[in-house]
mmCIF file of C-alpha atoms in Angstrom:
data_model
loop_
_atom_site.group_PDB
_atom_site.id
_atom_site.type_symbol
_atom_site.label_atom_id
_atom_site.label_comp_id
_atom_site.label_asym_id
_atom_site.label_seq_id
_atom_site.Cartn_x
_atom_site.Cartn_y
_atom_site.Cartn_z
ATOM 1 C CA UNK A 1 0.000 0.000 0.000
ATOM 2 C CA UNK A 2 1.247 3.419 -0.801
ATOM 3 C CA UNK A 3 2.046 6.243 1.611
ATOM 4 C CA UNK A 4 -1.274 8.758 2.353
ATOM 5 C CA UNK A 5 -0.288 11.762 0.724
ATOM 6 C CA UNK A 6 -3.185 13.963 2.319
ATOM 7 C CA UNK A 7 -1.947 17.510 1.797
ATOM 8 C CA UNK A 8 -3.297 20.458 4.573
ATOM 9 C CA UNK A 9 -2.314 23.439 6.241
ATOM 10 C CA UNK A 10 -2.826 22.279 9.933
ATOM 11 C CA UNK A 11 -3.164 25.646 11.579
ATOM 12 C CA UNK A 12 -5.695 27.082 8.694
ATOM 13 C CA UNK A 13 -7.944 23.306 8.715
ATOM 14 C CA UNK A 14 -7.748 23.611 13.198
ATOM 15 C CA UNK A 15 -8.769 27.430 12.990
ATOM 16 C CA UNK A 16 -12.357 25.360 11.275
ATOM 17 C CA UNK A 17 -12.009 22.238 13.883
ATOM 18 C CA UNK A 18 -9.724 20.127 12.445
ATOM 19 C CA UNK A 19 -8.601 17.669 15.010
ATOM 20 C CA UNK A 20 -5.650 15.545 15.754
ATOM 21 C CA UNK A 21 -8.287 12.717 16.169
ATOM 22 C CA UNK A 22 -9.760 13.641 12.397
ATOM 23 C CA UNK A 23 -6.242 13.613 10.868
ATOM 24 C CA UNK A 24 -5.623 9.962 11.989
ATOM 25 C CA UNK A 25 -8.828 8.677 11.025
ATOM 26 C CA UNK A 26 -8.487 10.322 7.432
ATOM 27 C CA UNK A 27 -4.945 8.813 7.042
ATOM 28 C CA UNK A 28 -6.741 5.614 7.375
ATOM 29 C CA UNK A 29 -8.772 5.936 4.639
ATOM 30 C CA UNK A 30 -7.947 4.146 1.170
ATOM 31 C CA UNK A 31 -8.418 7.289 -0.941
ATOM 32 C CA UNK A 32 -5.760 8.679 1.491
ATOM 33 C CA UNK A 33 -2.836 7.305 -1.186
ATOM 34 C CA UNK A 34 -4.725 9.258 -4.261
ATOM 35 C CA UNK A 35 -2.485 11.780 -5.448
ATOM 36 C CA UNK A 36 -3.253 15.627 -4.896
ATOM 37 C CA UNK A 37 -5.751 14.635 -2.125
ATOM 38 C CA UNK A 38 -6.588 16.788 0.435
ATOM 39 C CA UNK A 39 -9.241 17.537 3.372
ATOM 40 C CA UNK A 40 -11.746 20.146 3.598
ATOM 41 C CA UNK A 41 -14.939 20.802 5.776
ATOM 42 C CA UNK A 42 -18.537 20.502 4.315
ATOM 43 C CA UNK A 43 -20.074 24.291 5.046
ATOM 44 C CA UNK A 44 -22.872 24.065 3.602
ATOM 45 C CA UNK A 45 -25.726 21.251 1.530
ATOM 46 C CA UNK A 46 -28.419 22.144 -0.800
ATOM 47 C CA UNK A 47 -29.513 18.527 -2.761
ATOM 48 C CA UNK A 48 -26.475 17.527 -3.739
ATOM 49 C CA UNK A 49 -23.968 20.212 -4.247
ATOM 50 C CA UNK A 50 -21.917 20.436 -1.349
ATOM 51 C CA UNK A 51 -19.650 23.582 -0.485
ATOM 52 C CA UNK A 52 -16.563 23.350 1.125
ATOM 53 C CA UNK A 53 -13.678 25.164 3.234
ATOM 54 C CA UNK A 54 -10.297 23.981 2.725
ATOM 55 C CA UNK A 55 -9.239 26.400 5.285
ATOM 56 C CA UNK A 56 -8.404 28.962 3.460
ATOM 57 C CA UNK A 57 -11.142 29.370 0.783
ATOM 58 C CA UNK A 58 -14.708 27.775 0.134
ATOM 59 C CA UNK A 59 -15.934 26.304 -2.997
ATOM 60 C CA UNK A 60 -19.149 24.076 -4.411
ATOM 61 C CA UNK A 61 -17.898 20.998 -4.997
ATOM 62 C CA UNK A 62 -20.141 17.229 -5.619
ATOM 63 C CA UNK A 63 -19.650 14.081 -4.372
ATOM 64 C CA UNK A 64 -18.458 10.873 -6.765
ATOM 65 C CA UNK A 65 -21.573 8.752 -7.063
ATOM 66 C CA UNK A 66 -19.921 6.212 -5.920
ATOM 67 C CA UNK A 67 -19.726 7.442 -2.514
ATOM 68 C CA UNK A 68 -22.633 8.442 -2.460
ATOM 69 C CA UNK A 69 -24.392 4.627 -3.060
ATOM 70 C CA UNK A 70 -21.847 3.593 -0.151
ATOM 71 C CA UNK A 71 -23.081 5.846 1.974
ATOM 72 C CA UNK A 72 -26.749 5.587 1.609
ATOM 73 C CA UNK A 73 -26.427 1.397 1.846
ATOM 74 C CA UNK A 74 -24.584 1.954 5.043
ATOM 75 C CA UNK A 75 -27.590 4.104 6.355
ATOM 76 C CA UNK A 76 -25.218 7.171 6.368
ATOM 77 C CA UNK A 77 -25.192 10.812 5.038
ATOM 78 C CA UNK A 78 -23.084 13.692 4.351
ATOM 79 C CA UNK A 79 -24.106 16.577 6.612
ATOM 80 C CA UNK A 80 -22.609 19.855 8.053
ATOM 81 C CA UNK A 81 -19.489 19.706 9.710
ATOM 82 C CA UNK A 82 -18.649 16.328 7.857
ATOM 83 C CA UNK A 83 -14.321 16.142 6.534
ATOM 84 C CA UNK A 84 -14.137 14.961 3.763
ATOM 85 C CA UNK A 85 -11.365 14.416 1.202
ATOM 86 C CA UNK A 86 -11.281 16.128 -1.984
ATOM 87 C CA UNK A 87 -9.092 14.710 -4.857
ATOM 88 C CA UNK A 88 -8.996 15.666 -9.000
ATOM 89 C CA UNK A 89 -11.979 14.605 -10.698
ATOM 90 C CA UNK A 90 -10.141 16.069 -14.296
ATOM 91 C CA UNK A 91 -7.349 19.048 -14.592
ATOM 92 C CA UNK A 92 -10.115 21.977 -14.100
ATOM 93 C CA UNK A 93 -12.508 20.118 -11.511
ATOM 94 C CA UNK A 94 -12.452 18.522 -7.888
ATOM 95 C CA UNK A 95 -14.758 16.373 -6.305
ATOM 96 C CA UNK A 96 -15.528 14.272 -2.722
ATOM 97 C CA UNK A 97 -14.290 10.827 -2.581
ATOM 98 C CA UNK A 98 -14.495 10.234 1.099
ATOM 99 C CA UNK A 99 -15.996 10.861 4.207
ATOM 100 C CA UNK A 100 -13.849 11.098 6.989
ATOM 101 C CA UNK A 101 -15.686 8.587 10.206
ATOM 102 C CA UNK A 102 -17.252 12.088 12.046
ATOM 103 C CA UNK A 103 -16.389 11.680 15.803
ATOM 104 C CA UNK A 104 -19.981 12.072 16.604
ATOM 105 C CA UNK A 105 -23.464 13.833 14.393
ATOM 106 C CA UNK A 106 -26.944 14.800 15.518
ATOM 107 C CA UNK A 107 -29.547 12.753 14.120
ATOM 108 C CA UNK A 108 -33.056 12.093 13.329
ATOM 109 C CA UNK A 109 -35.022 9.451 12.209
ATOM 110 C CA UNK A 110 -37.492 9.897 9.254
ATOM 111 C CA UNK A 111 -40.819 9.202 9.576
ATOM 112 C CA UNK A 112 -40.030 5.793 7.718
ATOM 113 C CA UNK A 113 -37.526 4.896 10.080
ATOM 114 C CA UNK A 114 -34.546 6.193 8.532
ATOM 115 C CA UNK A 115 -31.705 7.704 10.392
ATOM 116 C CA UNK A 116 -30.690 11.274 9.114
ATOM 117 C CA UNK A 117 -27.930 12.646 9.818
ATOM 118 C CA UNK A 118 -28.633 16.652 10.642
ATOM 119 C CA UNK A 119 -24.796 18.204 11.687
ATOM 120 C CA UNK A 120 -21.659 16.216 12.187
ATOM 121 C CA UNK A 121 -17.968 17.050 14.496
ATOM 122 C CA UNK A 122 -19.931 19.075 17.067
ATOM 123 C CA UNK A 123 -18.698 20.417 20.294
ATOM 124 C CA UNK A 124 -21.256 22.237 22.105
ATOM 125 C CA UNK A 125 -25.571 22.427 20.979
ATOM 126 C CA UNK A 126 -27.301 25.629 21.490
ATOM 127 C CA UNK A 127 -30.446 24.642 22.136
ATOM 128 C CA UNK A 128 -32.652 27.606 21.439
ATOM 129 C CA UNK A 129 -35.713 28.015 22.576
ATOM 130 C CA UNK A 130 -38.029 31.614 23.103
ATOM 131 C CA UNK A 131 -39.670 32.862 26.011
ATOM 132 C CA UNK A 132 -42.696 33.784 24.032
ATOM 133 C CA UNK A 133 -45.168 31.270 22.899
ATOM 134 C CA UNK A 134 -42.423 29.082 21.604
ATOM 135 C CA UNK A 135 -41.560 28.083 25.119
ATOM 136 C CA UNK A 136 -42.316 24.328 25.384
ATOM 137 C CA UNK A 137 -40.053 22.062 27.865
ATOM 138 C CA UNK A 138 -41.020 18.936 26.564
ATOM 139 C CA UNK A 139 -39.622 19.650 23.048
ATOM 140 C CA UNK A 140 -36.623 21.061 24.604
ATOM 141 C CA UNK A 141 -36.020 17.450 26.560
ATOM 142 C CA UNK A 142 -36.336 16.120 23.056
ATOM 143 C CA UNK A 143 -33.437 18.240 21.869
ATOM 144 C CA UNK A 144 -31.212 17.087 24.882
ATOM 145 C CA UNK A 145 -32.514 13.825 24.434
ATOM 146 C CA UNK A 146 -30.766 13.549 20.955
ATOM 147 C CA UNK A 147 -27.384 15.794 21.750
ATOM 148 C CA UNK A 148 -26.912 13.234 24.617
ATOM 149 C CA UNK A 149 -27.403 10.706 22.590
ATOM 150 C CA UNK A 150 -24.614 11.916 20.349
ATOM 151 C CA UNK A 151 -22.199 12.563 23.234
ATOM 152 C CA UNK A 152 -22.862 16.299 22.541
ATOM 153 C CA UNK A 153 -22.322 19.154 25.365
ATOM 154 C CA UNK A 154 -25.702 20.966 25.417
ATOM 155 C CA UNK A 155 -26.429 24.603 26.700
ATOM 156 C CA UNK A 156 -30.375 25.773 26.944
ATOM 157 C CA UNK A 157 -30.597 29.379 25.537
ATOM 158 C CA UNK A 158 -33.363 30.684 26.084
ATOM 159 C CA UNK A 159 -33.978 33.518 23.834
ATOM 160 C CA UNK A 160 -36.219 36.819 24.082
ATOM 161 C CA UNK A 161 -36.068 37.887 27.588
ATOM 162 C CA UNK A 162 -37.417 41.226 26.119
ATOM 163 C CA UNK A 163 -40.217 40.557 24.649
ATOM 164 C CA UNK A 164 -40.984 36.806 26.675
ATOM 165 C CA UNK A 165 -44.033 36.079 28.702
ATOM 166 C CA UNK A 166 -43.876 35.838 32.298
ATOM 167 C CA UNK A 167 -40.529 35.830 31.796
ATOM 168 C CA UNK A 168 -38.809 35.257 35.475
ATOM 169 C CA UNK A 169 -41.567 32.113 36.006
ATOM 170 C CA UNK A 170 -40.384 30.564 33.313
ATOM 171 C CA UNK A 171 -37.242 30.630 33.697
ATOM 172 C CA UNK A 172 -37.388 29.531 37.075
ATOM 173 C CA UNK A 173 -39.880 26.889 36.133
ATOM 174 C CA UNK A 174 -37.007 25.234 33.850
ATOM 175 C CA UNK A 175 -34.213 25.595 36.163
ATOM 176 C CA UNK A 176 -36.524 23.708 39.031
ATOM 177 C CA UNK A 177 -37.609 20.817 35.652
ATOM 178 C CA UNK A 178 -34.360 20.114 34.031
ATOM 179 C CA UNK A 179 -31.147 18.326 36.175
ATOM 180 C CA UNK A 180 -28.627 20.951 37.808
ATOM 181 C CA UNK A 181 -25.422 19.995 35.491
ATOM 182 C CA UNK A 182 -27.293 21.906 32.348
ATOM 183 C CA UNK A 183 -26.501 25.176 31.639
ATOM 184 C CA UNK A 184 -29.374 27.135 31.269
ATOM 185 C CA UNK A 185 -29.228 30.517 30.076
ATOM 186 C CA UNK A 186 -31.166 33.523 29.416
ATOM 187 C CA UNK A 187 -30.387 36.132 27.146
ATOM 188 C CA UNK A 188 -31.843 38.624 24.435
ATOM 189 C CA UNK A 189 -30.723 37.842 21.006
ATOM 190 C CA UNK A 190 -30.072 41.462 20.113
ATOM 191 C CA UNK A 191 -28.261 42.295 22.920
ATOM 192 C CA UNK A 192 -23.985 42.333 22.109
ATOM 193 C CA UNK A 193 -23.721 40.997 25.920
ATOM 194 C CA UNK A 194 -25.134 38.034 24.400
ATOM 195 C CA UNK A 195 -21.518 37.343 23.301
ATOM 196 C CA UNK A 196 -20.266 38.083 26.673
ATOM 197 C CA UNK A 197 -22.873 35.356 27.832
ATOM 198 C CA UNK A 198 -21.868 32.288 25.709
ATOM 199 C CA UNK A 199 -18.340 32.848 25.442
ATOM 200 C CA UNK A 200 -16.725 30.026 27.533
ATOM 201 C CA UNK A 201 -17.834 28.240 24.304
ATOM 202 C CA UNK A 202 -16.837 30.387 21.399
ATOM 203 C CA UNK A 203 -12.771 29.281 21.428
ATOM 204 C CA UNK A 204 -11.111 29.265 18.288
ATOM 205 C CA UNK A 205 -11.661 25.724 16.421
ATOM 206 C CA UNK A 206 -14.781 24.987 18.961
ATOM 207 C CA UNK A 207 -17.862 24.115 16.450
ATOM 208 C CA UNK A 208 -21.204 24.930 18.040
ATOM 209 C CA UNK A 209 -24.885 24.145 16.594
ATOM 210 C CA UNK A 210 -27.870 26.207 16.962
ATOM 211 C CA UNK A 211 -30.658 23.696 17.300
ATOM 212 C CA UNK A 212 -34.956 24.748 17.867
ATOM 213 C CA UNK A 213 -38.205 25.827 15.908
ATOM 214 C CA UNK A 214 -38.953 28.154 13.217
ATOM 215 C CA UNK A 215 -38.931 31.523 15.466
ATOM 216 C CA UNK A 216 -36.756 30.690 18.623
ATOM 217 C CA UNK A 217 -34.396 33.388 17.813
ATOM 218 C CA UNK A 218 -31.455 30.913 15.916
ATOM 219 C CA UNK A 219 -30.643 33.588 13.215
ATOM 220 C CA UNK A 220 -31.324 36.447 14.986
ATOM 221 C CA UNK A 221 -28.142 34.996 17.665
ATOM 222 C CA UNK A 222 -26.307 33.883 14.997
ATOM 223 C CA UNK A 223 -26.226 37.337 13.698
ATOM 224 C CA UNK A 224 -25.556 38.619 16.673
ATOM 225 C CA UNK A 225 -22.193 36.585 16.948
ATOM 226 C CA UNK A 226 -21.281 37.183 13.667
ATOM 227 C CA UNK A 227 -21.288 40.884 14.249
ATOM 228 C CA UNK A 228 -23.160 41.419 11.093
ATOM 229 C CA UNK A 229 -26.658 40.590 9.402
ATOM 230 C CA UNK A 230 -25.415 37.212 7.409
ATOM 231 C CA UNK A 231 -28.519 35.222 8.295
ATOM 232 C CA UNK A 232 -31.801 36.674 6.985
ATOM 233 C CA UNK A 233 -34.579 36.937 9.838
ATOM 234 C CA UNK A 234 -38.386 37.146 9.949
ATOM 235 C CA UNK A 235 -41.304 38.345 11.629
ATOM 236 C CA UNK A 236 -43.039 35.231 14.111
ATOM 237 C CA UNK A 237 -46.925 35.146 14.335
ATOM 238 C CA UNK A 238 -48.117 37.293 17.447
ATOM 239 C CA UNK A 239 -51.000 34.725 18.124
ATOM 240 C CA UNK A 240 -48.205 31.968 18.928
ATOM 241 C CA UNK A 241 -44.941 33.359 17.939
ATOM 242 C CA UNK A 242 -44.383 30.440 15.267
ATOM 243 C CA UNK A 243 -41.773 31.816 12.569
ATOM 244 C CA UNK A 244 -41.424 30.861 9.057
ATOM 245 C CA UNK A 245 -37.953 29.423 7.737
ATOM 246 C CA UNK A 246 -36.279 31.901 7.050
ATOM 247 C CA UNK A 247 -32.820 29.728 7.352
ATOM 248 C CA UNK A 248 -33.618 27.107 4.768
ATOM 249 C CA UNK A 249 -30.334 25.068 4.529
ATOM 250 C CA UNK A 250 -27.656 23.874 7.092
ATOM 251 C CA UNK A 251 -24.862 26.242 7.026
ATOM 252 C CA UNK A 252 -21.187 26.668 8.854
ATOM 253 C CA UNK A 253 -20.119 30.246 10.002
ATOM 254 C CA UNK A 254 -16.429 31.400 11.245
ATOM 255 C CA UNK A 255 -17.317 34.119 14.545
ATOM 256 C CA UNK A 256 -14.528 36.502 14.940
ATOM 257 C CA UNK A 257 -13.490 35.206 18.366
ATOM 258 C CA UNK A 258 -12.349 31.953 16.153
ATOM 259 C CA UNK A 259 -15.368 29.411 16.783
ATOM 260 C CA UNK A 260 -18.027 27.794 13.947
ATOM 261 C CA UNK A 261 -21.168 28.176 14.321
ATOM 262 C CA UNK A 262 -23.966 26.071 12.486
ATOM 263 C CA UNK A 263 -27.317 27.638 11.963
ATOM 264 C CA UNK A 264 -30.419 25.019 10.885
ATOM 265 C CA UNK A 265 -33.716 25.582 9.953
ATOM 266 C CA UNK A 266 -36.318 25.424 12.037
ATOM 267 C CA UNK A 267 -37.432 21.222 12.496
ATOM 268 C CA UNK A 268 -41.003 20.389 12.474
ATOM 269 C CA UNK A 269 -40.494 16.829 13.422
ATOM 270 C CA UNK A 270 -38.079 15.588 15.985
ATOM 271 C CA UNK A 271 -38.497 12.190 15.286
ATOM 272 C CA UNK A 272 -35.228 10.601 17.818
ATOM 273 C CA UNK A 273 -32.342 9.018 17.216
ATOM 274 C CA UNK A 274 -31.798 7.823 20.672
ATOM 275 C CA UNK A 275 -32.083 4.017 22.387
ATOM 276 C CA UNK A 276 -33.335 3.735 25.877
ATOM 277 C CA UNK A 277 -30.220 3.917 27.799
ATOM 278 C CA UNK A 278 -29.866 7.025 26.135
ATOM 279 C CA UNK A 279 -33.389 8.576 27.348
ATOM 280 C CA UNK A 280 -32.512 7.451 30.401
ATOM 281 C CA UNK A 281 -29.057 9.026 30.864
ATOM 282 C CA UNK A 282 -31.153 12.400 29.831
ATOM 283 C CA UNK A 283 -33.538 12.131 32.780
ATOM 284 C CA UNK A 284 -30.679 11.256 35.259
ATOM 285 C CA UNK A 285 -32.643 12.930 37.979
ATOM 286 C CA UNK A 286 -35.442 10.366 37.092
ATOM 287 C CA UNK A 287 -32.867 7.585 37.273
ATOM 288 C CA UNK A 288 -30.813 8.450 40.872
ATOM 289 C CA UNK A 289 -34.630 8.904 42.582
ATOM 290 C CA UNK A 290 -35.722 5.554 40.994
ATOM 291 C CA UNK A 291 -32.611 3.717 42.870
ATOM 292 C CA UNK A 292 -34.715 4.450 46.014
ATOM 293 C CA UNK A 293 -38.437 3.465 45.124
ATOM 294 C CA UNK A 294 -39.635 0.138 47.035
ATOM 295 C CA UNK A 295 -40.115 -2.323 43.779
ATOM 296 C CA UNK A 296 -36.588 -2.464 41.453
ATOM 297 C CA UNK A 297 -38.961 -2.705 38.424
ATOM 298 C CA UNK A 298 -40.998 0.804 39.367
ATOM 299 C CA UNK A 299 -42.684 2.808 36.287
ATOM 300 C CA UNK A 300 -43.425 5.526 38.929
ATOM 301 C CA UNK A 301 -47.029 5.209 37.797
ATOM 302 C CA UNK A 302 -49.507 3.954 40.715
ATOM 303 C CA UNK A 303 -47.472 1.755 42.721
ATOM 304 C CA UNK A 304 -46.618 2.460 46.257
ATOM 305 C CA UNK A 305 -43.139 3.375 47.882
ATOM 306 C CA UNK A 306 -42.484 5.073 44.685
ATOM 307 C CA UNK A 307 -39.754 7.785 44.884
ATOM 308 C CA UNK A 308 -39.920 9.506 41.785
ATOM 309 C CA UNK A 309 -43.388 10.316 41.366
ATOM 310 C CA UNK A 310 -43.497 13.227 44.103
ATOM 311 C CA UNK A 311 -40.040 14.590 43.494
ATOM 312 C CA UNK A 312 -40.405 15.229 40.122
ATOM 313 C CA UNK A 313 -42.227 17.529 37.932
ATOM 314 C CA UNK A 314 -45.325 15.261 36.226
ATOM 315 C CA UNK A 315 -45.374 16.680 33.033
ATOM 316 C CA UNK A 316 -41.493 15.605 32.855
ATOM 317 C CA UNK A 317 -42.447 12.561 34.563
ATOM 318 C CA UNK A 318 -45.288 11.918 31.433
ATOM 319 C CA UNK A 319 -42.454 12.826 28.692
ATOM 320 C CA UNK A 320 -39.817 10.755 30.281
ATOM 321 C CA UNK A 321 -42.282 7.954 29.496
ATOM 322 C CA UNK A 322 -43.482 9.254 26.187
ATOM 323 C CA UNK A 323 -39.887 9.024 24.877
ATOM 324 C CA UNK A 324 -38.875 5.804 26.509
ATOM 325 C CA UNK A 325 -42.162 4.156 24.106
ATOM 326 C CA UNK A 326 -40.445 6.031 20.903
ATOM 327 C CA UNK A 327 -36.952 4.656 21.823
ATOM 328 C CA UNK A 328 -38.091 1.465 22.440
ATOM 329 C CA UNK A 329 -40.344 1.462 19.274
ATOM 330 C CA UNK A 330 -36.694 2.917 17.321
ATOM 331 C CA UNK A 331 -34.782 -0.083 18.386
ATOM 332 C CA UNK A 332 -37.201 -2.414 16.723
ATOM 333 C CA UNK A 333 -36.699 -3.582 13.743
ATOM 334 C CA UNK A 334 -39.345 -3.427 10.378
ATOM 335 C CA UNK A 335 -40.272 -7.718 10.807
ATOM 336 C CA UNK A 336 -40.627 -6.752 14.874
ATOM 337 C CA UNK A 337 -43.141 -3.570 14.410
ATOM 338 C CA UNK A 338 -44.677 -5.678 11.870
ATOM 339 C CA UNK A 339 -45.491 -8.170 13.939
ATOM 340 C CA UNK A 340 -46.385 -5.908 16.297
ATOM 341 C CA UNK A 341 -48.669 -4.246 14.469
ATOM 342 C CA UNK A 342 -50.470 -7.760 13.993
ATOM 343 C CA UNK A 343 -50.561 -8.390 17.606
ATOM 344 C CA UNK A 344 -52.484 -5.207 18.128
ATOM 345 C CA UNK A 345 -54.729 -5.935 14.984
ATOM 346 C CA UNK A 346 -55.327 -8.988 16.715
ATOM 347 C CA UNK A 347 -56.829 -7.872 20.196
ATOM 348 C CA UNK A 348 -58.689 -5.469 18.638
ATOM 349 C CA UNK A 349 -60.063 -7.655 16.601
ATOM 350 C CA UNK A 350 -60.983 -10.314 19.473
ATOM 351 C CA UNK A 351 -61.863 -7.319 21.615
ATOM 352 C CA UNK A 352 -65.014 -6.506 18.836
ATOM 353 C CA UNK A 353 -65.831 -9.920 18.551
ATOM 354 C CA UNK A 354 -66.411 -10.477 22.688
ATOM 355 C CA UNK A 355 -68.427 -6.776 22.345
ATOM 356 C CA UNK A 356 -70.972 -8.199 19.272
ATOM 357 C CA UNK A 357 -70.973 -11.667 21.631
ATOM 358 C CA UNK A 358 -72.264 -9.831 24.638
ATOM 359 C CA UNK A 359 -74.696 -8.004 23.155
ATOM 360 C CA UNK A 360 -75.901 -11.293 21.315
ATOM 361 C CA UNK A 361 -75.130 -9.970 17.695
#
């Protein structure tokens, strides 16, 4: 096997979050040996032109098809924040002939069960999330249901402190839901001392995600830490503050303090990407007070000596459980929801046939 002969300019591809870690896994690579190859950062997707940063520059670039089938058969994507390496497709053209393994990505599953992935190589999730009629804490468990589930640092922003409703309850409501070790914090996306508020995670090379709904304020911050109006914002509904898209693709920003920044569109379904043990790990409040309940195999429902039921708040009691049913209904696969499904058609059906015996039809 031949040498890799990756070319880079470490210090220009680490200013975008190039890794030690990243450089070790692309040398493994076979396409590592192709001549002229070298690594850039995926900054942007719309269908399937990709653009790039090599570090010093970004261009559009595509991927070979061949990739592309590999990819999709291994139930994988490119995404936003994805290496890749880039090698001559003919003397006037370049194209992407690998994915380098991402050290983690937030994901999603489809509504037919497939996993997509949404932004790859992440260090920190904003989770954003407006004090207005946007403010919903079950959604927002959701969110840190999937970051944890990547291994991803998550910080709560909530956005809008100007213009919010009941403002200081809600804020304190959160801070009494979610477990102590998240950072929760408040701020107005307008405001410069925004900046001053996140910035034990804006350090040069850290890549950071801006994750909530159409209308949360995720442009408007973006902006904000960009020190300039790159992102184009909108007007939100004053009946129930809902937003349109006005970010309509996945895209990778350099802030002058030397961090990325990834602004998404708004996501109407947060369909999770998460098994049980992950859910779990989330609620880890749920999980220490459960140690202590009288019966081992407790679903803090009805049954007595529980110690989770009156410690924690219900309606994150009642989501705990709704996402436990999704993860467990994710980690089935297509023959066992299938038969499933039958079982269920099944008791229904003998359920209507003991109803039409009792009443003598």
């Amino acid at each position: 096997m031949k040498p890799a002969m990756i070319e880079m300019d470490y210090p220009a591809l680490q200013a975008i979050g190039l890794t030690p870690s990243l450089i070790n896994a692309a040398f493994s690579l076979p396409e590592a040996t192709l001549p002229s190859v070298h690594m850039a950062r995926i900054i942007e997707i719309a269908r399937n032109r990709f653009t790039v940063h090599n570090g010093a520059r970004s261009f559009p670039l595509q991927a070979q098809t061949r990739l592309m089938i590999e990819l999709d058969s291994s139930e994988h994507t490119l995404a936003v924040g994805d290496w890749v390496l880039v090698a001559p497709k003919d003397p006037d053209e370049d194209w992407i002939v690998a994915q380098v393994p991402p050290l983690n990505h937030i994901a999603r599953r489809t509504s037919d069960g497939q996993r997509q992935a949404l932004v790859s190589n992440i260090d920190t999730a904003l989770l954003v999330m407006g004090l207005d009629h946007d403010f919903n804490p079950r959604r927002l468990e959701r969110c840190l249901s999937m970051t944890h589930a990547a291994g991803v640092e998550a910080v709560v922003v909530l956005s809008k402190m100007d213009i919010g409703i009941e403002v200081e309850a809600r804020i304190a409501n959160l801070h009494s839901r979610l477990p102590k070790n998240i950072n929760v914090i408040s701020i107005n996306g307008l405001s410069e001392a925004t900046c001053t508020q996140l910035e034990p995670w804006l350090t040069p090379g850290h890549t950071l995600v801006m994750l909530g709904s159409s209308g949360a304020g995720k442009s408007t911050l973006t902006n904000t830490l960009l020190g300039n109006q790159t992102q184009q914002t909108g007007l939100v509904r004053q009946n129930d503050s809902r937003g349109r898209h006005t970010t309509t693709a996945r895209s990778l920003y350099r802030i002058p303090g030397g961090a990325c920044i990834i602004d998404t569109p708004g996501l109407r379904t947060w369909n999770i990407d998460a098994d049980m043990e992950d859910i779990s790990g989330c609620f880890s409040d749920i999980e220490t007070l459960a140690a202590q309940c009288h019966f081992r195999d407790c679903q803090h429902l009805n049954e007595p000596g529980c110690a989770v039921r009156d410690a924690i708040d219900p309606d994150r009691l009642r989501n705990y459980h709704k996402l436990l049913r999704e993860a467990s209904r994710t980690q089935q696969s297509v023959l066992e929801r299938k038969a499933e499904l039958q079982r269920w058609k099944a008791t229904m059906k003998a359920g209507h046939a003991r109803l039409k015996e009792k009443r003598g039809e």
